[in-house]
Amino acid sequence: MTKASALFWLAVVSWVVLAILPLLYGAVSLTLSVRGGFDLMGAVTALVMLAAVGAGGYRYWRRDAREAWILLALSWAPLMLVLLWGVFGRI
């Protein structure tokens, strides 16, 4: 395995590991939004997160790594907003 090939697969594995949390959060949020009294904004946010991760995976498959990382970063945005709201929302 060449150095370039090893770095490519390291980047792919890193992307997959970082995509797990938005996928889980989106799936749980979508399930709770639909089953526990329909919450339109929660369902839309979850669908957008899942779509961003799915589109990023597709872009990685099509060898556009830069766009895949950008989409992954966009899928993390709702998680960071929830974290900020949880930390600073009570002040």
PDB file of N, CA, C and O in Angstrom, residues 14-59:
ATOM      1  N   SER A  14     -11.989   8.178   8.740  1.00  0.00           N
ATOM      2  CA  SER A  14     -12.267   9.344   9.583  1.00  0.00           C
ATOM      3  C   SER A  14     -13.626   9.940   9.255  1.00  0.00           C
ATOM      4  O   SER A  14     -14.392  10.304  10.154  1.00  0.00           O
ATOM      5  N   TRP A  15     -13.947  10.031   7.983  1.00  0.00           N
ATOM      6  CA  TRP A  15     -15.237  10.588   7.570  1.00  0.00           C
ATOM      7  C   TRP A  15     -16.374   9.710   8.080  1.00  0.00           C
ATOM      8  O   TRP A  15     -17.366  10.212   8.595  1.00  0.00           O
ATOM      9  N   VAL A  16     -16.215   8.406   7.962  1.00  0.00           N
ATOM     10  CA  VAL A  16     -17.266   7.492   8.412  1.00  0.00           C
ATOM     11  C   VAL A  16     -17.451   7.583   9.925  1.00  0.00           C
ATOM     12  O   VAL A  16     -18.584   7.628  10.418  1.00  0.00           O
ATOM     13  N   VAL A  17     -16.367   7.641  10.666  1.00  0.00           N
ATOM     14  CA  VAL A  17     -16.463   7.747  12.126  1.00  0.00           C
ATOM     15  C   VAL A  17     -17.145   9.049  12.525  1.00  0.00           C
ATOM     16  O   VAL A  17     -18.009   9.070  13.412  1.00  0.00           O
ATOM     17  N   LEU A  18     -16.805  10.143  11.865  1.00  0.00           N
ATOM     18  CA  LEU A  18     -17.429  11.424  12.193  1.00  0.00           C
ATOM     19  C   LEU A  18     -18.872  11.512  11.711  1.00  0.00           C
ATOM     20  O   LEU A  18     -19.627  12.371  12.169  1.00  0.00           O
ATOM     21  N   ALA A  19     -19.287  10.648  10.803  1.00  0.00           N
ATOM     22  CA  ALA A  19     -20.664  10.662  10.310  1.00  0.00           C
ATOM     23  C   ALA A  19     -21.604   9.862  11.207  1.00  0.00           C
ATOM     24  O   ALA A  19     -22.830   9.998  11.079  1.00  0.00           O
ATOM     25  N   ILE A  20     -21.074   9.058  12.121  1.00  0.00           N
ATOM     26  CA  ILE A  20     -21.929   8.206  12.948  1.00  0.00           C
ATOM     27  C   ILE A  20     -22.830   9.029  13.863  1.00  0.00           C
ATOM     28  O   ILE A  20     -24.040   8.771  13.946  1.00  0.00           O
ATOM     29  N   LEU A  21     -22.294  10.020  14.547  1.00  0.00           N
ATOM     30  CA  LEU A  21     -23.093  10.800  15.497  1.00  0.00           C
ATOM     31  C   LEU A  21     -24.223  11.581  14.817  1.00  0.00           C
ATOM     32  O   LEU A  21     -25.363  11.529  15.300  1.00  0.00           O
ATOM     33  N   PRO A  22     -23.984  12.298  13.706  1.00  0.00           N
ATOM     34  CA  PRO A  22     -25.118  12.953  13.048  1.00  0.00           C
ATOM     35  C   PRO A  22     -26.168  11.960  12.537  1.00  0.00           C
ATOM     36  O   PRO A  22     -27.367  12.254  12.577  1.00  0.00           O
ATOM     37  N   LEU A  23     -25.745  10.780  12.097  1.00  0.00           N
ATOM     38  CA  LEU A  23     -26.712   9.774  11.659  1.00  0.00           C
ATOM     39  C   LEU A  23     -27.573   9.296  12.824  1.00  0.00           C
ATOM     40  O   LEU A  23     -28.803   9.210  12.700  1.00  0.00           O
ATOM     41  N   LEU A  24     -26.950   9.004  13.947  1.00  0.00           N
ATOM     42  CA  LEU A  24     -27.715   8.563  15.112  1.00  0.00           C
ATOM     43  C   LEU A  24     -28.632   9.656  15.632  1.00  0.00           C
ATOM     44  O   LEU A  24     -29.806   9.417  15.934  1.00  0.00           O
ATOM     45  N   TYR A  25     -28.111  10.871  15.729  1.00  0.00           N
ATOM     46  CA  TYR A  25     -28.920  11.989  16.216  1.00  0.00           C
ATOM     47  C   TYR A  25     -30.094  12.256  15.276  1.00  0.00           C
ATOM     48  O   TYR A  25     -31.215  12.492  15.721  1.00  0.00           O
ATOM     49  N   GLY A  26     -29.834  12.225  13.981  1.00  0.00           N
ATOM     50  CA  GLY A  26     -30.909  12.459  13.010  1.00  0.00           C
ATOM     51  C   GLY A  26     -31.964  11.377  13.061  1.00  0.00           C
ATOM     52  O   GLY A  26     -33.164  11.657  12.999  1.00  0.00           O
ATOM     53  N   ALA A  27     -31.543  10.119  13.186  1.00  0.00           N
ATOM     54  CA  ALA A  27     -32.502   9.017  13.237  1.00  0.00           C
ATOM     55  C   ALA A  27     -33.358   9.071  14.501  1.00  0.00           C
ATOM     56  O   ALA A  27     -34.583   8.916  14.443  1.00  0.00           O
ATOM     57  N   VAL A  28     -32.731   9.307  15.631  1.00  0.00           N
ATOM     58  CA  VAL A  28     -33.484   9.395  16.888  1.00  0.00           C
ATOM     59  C   VAL A  28     -34.392  10.617  16.883  1.00  0.00           C
ATOM     60  O   VAL A  28     -35.562  10.537  17.288  1.00  0.00           O
ATOM     61  N   SER A  29     -33.898  11.738  16.405  1.00  0.00           N
ATOM     62  CA  SER A  29     -34.704  12.955  16.352  1.00  0.00           C
ATOM     63  C   SER A  29     -35.902  12.788  15.422  1.00  0.00           C
ATOM     64  O   SER A  29     -37.010  13.222  15.739  1.00  0.00           O
ATOM     65  N   LEU A  30     -35.697  12.153  14.282  1.00  0.00           N
ATOM     66  CA  LEU A  30     -36.801  11.921  13.359  1.00  0.00           C
ATOM     67  C   LEU A  30     -37.834  10.983  13.974  1.00  0.00           C
ATOM     68  O   LEU A  30     -39.044  11.233  13.877  1.00  0.00           O
ATOM     69  N   THR A  31     -37.389   9.938  14.627  1.00  0.00           N
ATOM     70  CA  THR A  31     -38.311   9.002  15.270  1.00  0.00           C
ATOM     71  C   THR A  31     -39.121   9.685  16.355  1.00  0.00           C
ATOM     72  O   THR A  31     -40.346   9.531  16.425  1.00  0.00           O
ATOM     73  N   LEU A  32     -38.465  10.473  17.192  1.00  0.00           N
ATOM     74  CA  LEU A  32     -39.180  11.162  18.267  1.00  0.00           C
ATOM     75  C   LEU A  32     -40.091  12.260  17.728  1.00  0.00           C
ATOM     76  O   LEU A  32     -41.154  12.512  18.296  1.00  0.00           O
ATOM     77  N   SER A  33     -39.701  12.894  16.645  1.00  0.00           N
ATOM     78  CA  SER A  33     -40.524  13.960  16.074  1.00  0.00           C
ATOM     79  C   SER A  33     -41.805  13.411  15.456  1.00  0.00           C
ATOM     80  O   SER A  33     -42.836  14.069  15.477  1.00  0.00           O
ATOM     81  N   VAL A  34     -41.738  12.217  14.919  1.00  0.00           N
ATOM     82  CA  VAL A  34     -42.909  11.642  14.265  1.00  0.00           C
ATOM     83  C   VAL A  34     -43.789  10.894  15.261  1.00  0.00           C
ATOM     84  O   VAL A  34     -45.015  11.027  15.232  1.00  0.00           O
ATOM     85  N   ARG A  35     -43.194  10.149  16.157  1.00  0.00           N
ATOM     86  CA  ARG A  35     -43.981   9.317  17.077  1.00  0.00           C
ATOM     87  C   ARG A  35     -44.484  10.074  18.302  1.00  0.00           C
ATOM     88  O   ARG A  35     -45.559   9.762  18.804  1.00  0.00           O
ATOM     89  N   GLY A  36     -43.736  10.992  18.816  1.00  0.00           N
ATOM     90  CA  GLY A  36     -44.122  11.666  20.048  1.00  0.00           C
ATOM     91  C   GLY A  36     -44.826  12.982  19.785  1.00  0.00           C
ATOM     92  O   GLY A  36     -44.361  14.028  20.200  1.00  0.00           O
ATOM     93  N   GLY A  37     -45.945  12.981  19.086  1.00  0.00           N
ATOM     94  CA  GLY A  37     -46.596  14.232  18.726  1.00  0.00           C
ATOM     95  C   GLY A  37     -45.789  14.902  17.638  1.00  0.00           C
ATOM     96  O   GLY A  37     -44.628  15.230  17.840  1.00  0.00           O
ATOM     97  N   PHE A  38     -46.355  15.064  16.483  1.00  0.00           N
ATOM     98  CA  PHE A  38     -45.588  15.480  15.312  1.00  0.00           C
ATOM     99  C   PHE A  38     -44.967  16.862  15.510  1.00  0.00           C
ATOM    100  O   PHE A  38     -45.670  17.837  15.782  1.00  0.00           O
ATOM    101  N   ASP A  39     -43.657  16.933  15.403  1.00  0.00           N
ATOM    102  CA  ASP A  39     -42.897  18.172  15.515  1.00  0.00           C
ATOM    103  C   ASP A  39     -42.273  18.445  14.152  1.00  0.00           C
ATOM    104  O   ASP A  39     -41.307  17.789  13.759  1.00  0.00           O
ATOM    105  N   LEU A  40     -42.838  19.396  13.434  1.00  0.00           N
ATOM    106  CA  LEU A  40     -42.409  19.647  12.062  1.00  0.00           C
ATOM    107  C   LEU A  40     -40.956  20.110  11.984  1.00  0.00           C
ATOM    108  O   LEU A  40     -40.183  19.611  11.169  1.00  0.00           O
ATOM    109  N   MET A  41     -40.555  21.038  12.840  1.00  0.00           N
ATOM    110  CA  MET A  41     -39.180  21.549  12.771  1.00  0.00           C
ATOM    111  C   MET A  41     -38.162  20.480  13.149  1.00  0.00           C
ATOM    112  O   MET A  41     -37.086  20.401  12.553  1.00  0.00           O
ATOM    113  N   GLY A  42     -38.485  19.646  14.126  1.00  0.00           N
ATOM    114  CA  GLY A  42     -37.586  18.560  14.480  1.00  0.00           C
ATOM    115  C   GLY A  42     -37.446  17.559  13.355  1.00  0.00           C
ATOM    116  O   GLY A  42     -36.352  17.068  13.071  1.00  0.00           O
ATOM    117  N   ALA A  43     -38.563  17.253  12.697  1.00  0.00           N
ATOM    118  CA  ALA A  43     -38.521  16.297  11.584  1.00  0.00           C
ATOM    119  C   ALA A  43     -37.735  16.864  10.411  1.00  0.00           C
ATOM    120  O   ALA A  43     -36.934  16.158   9.787  1.00  0.00           O
ATOM    121  N   VAL A  44     -37.930  18.144  10.115  1.00  0.00           N
ATOM    122  CA  VAL A  44     -37.204  18.769   9.001  1.00  0.00           C
ATOM    123  C   VAL A  44     -35.715  18.832   9.299  1.00  0.00           C
ATOM    124  O   VAL A  44     -34.880  18.529   8.437  1.00  0.00           O
ATOM    125  N   THR A  45     -35.357  19.195  10.528  1.00  0.00           N
ATOM    126  CA  THR A  45     -33.943  19.246  10.913  1.00  0.00           C
ATOM    127  C   THR A  45     -33.305  17.870  10.794  1.00  0.00           C
ATOM    128  O   THR A  45     -32.196  17.729  10.271  1.00  0.00           O
ATOM    129  N   ALA A  46     -34.006  16.852  11.270  1.00  0.00           N
ATOM    130  CA  ALA A  46     -33.469  15.492  11.185  1.00  0.00           C
ATOM    131  C   ALA A  46     -33.314  15.058   9.731  1.00  0.00           C
ATOM    132  O   ALA A  46     -32.296  14.448   9.367  1.00  0.00           O
ATOM    133  N   LEU A  47     -34.283  15.355   8.890  1.00  0.00           N
ATOM    134  CA  LEU A  47     -34.188  14.986   7.479  1.00  0.00           C
ATOM    135  C   LEU A  47     -33.036  15.710   6.784  1.00  0.00           C
ATOM    136  O   LEU A  47     -32.335  15.117   5.960  1.00  0.00           O
ATOM    137  N   VAL A  48     -32.830  16.976   7.123  1.00  0.00           N
ATOM    138  CA  VAL A  48     -31.725  17.729   6.524  1.00  0.00           C
ATOM    139  C   VAL A  48     -30.390  17.150   6.964  1.00  0.00           C
ATOM    140  O   VAL A  48     -29.459  17.010   6.157  1.00  0.00           O
ATOM    141  N   MET A  49     -30.267  16.779   8.237  1.00  0.00           N
ATOM    142  CA  MET A  49     -29.026  16.166   8.714  1.00  0.00           C
ATOM    143  C   MET A  49     -28.761  14.841   8.008  1.00  0.00           C
ATOM    144  O   MET A  49     -27.643  14.584   7.555  1.00  0.00           O
ATOM    145  N   LEU A  50     -29.783  14.009   7.906  1.00  0.00           N
ATOM    146  CA  LEU A  50     -29.614  12.723   7.241  1.00  0.00           C
ATOM    147  C   LEU A  50     -29.300  12.902   5.761  1.00  0.00           C
ATOM    148  O   LEU A  50     -28.477  12.176   5.193  1.00  0.00           O
ATOM    149  N   ALA A  51     -29.931  13.895   5.141  1.00  0.00           N
ATOM    150  CA  ALA A  51     -29.658  14.158   3.723  1.00  0.00           C
ATOM    151  C   ALA A  51     -28.229  14.664   3.521  1.00  0.00           C
ATOM    152  O   ALA A  51     -27.571  14.295   2.539  1.00  0.00           O
ATOM    153  N   ALA A  52     -27.742  15.499   4.449  1.00  0.00           N
ATOM    154  CA  ALA A  52     -26.373  16.012   4.322  1.00  0.00           C
ATOM    155  C   ALA A  52     -25.353  14.887   4.452  1.00  0.00           C
ATOM    156  O   ALA A  52     -24.384  14.826   3.687  1.00  0.00           O
ATOM    157  N   VAL A  53     -25.580  13.978   5.395  1.00  0.00           N
ATOM    158  CA  VAL A  53     -24.647  12.854   5.550  1.00  0.00           C
ATOM    159  C   VAL A  53     -24.733  11.933   4.337  1.00  0.00           C
ATOM    160  O   VAL A  53     -23.705  11.493   3.806  1.00  0.00           O
ATOM    161  N   GLY A  54     -25.942  11.660   3.869  1.00  0.00           N
ATOM    162  CA  GLY A  54     -26.101  10.804   2.690  1.00  0.00           C
ATOM    163  C   GLY A  54     -25.485  11.414   1.449  1.00  0.00           C
ATOM    164  O   GLY A  54     -24.796  10.724   0.675  1.00  0.00           O
ATOM    165  N   ALA A  55     -25.698  12.709   1.257  1.00  0.00           N
ATOM    166  CA  ALA A  55     -25.109  13.383   0.094  1.00  0.00           C
ATOM    167  C   ALA A  55     -23.581  13.426   0.203  1.00  0.00           C
ATOM    168  O   ALA A  55     -22.880  13.281  -0.795  1.00  0.00           O
ATOM    169  N   GLY A  56     -23.074  13.610   1.419  1.00  0.00           N
ATOM    170  CA  GLY A  56     -21.626  13.600   1.604  1.00  0.00           C
ATOM    171  C   GLY A  56     -21.025  12.243   1.303  1.00  0.00           C
ATOM    172  O   GLY A  56     -19.966  12.133   0.675  1.00  0.00           O
ATOM    173  N   GLY A  57     -21.711  11.184   1.729  1.00  0.00           N
ATOM    174  CA  GLY A  57     -21.249   9.841   1.399  1.00  0.00           C
ATOM    175  C   GLY A  57     -21.256   9.593  -0.099  1.00  0.00           C
ATOM    176  O   GLY A  57     -20.334   8.988  -0.655  1.00  0.00           O
ATOM    177  N   TYR A  58     -22.296  10.082  -0.756  1.00  0.00           N
ATOM    178  CA  TYR A  58     -22.363   9.942  -2.212  1.00  0.00           C
ATOM    179  C   TYR A  58     -21.238  10.713  -2.896  1.00  0.00           C
ATOM    180  O   TYR A  58     -20.614  10.227  -3.840  1.00  0.00           O
ATOM    181  N   ARG A  59     -20.955  11.916  -2.401  1.00  0.00           N
ATOM    182  CA  ARG A  59     -19.875  12.711  -3.007  1.00  0.00           C
ATOM    183  C   ARG A  59     -18.522  12.051  -2.787  1.00  0.00           C
ATOM    184  O   ARG A  59     -17.643  12.117  -3.642  1.00  0.00           O
TER     185      ARG A  59
END
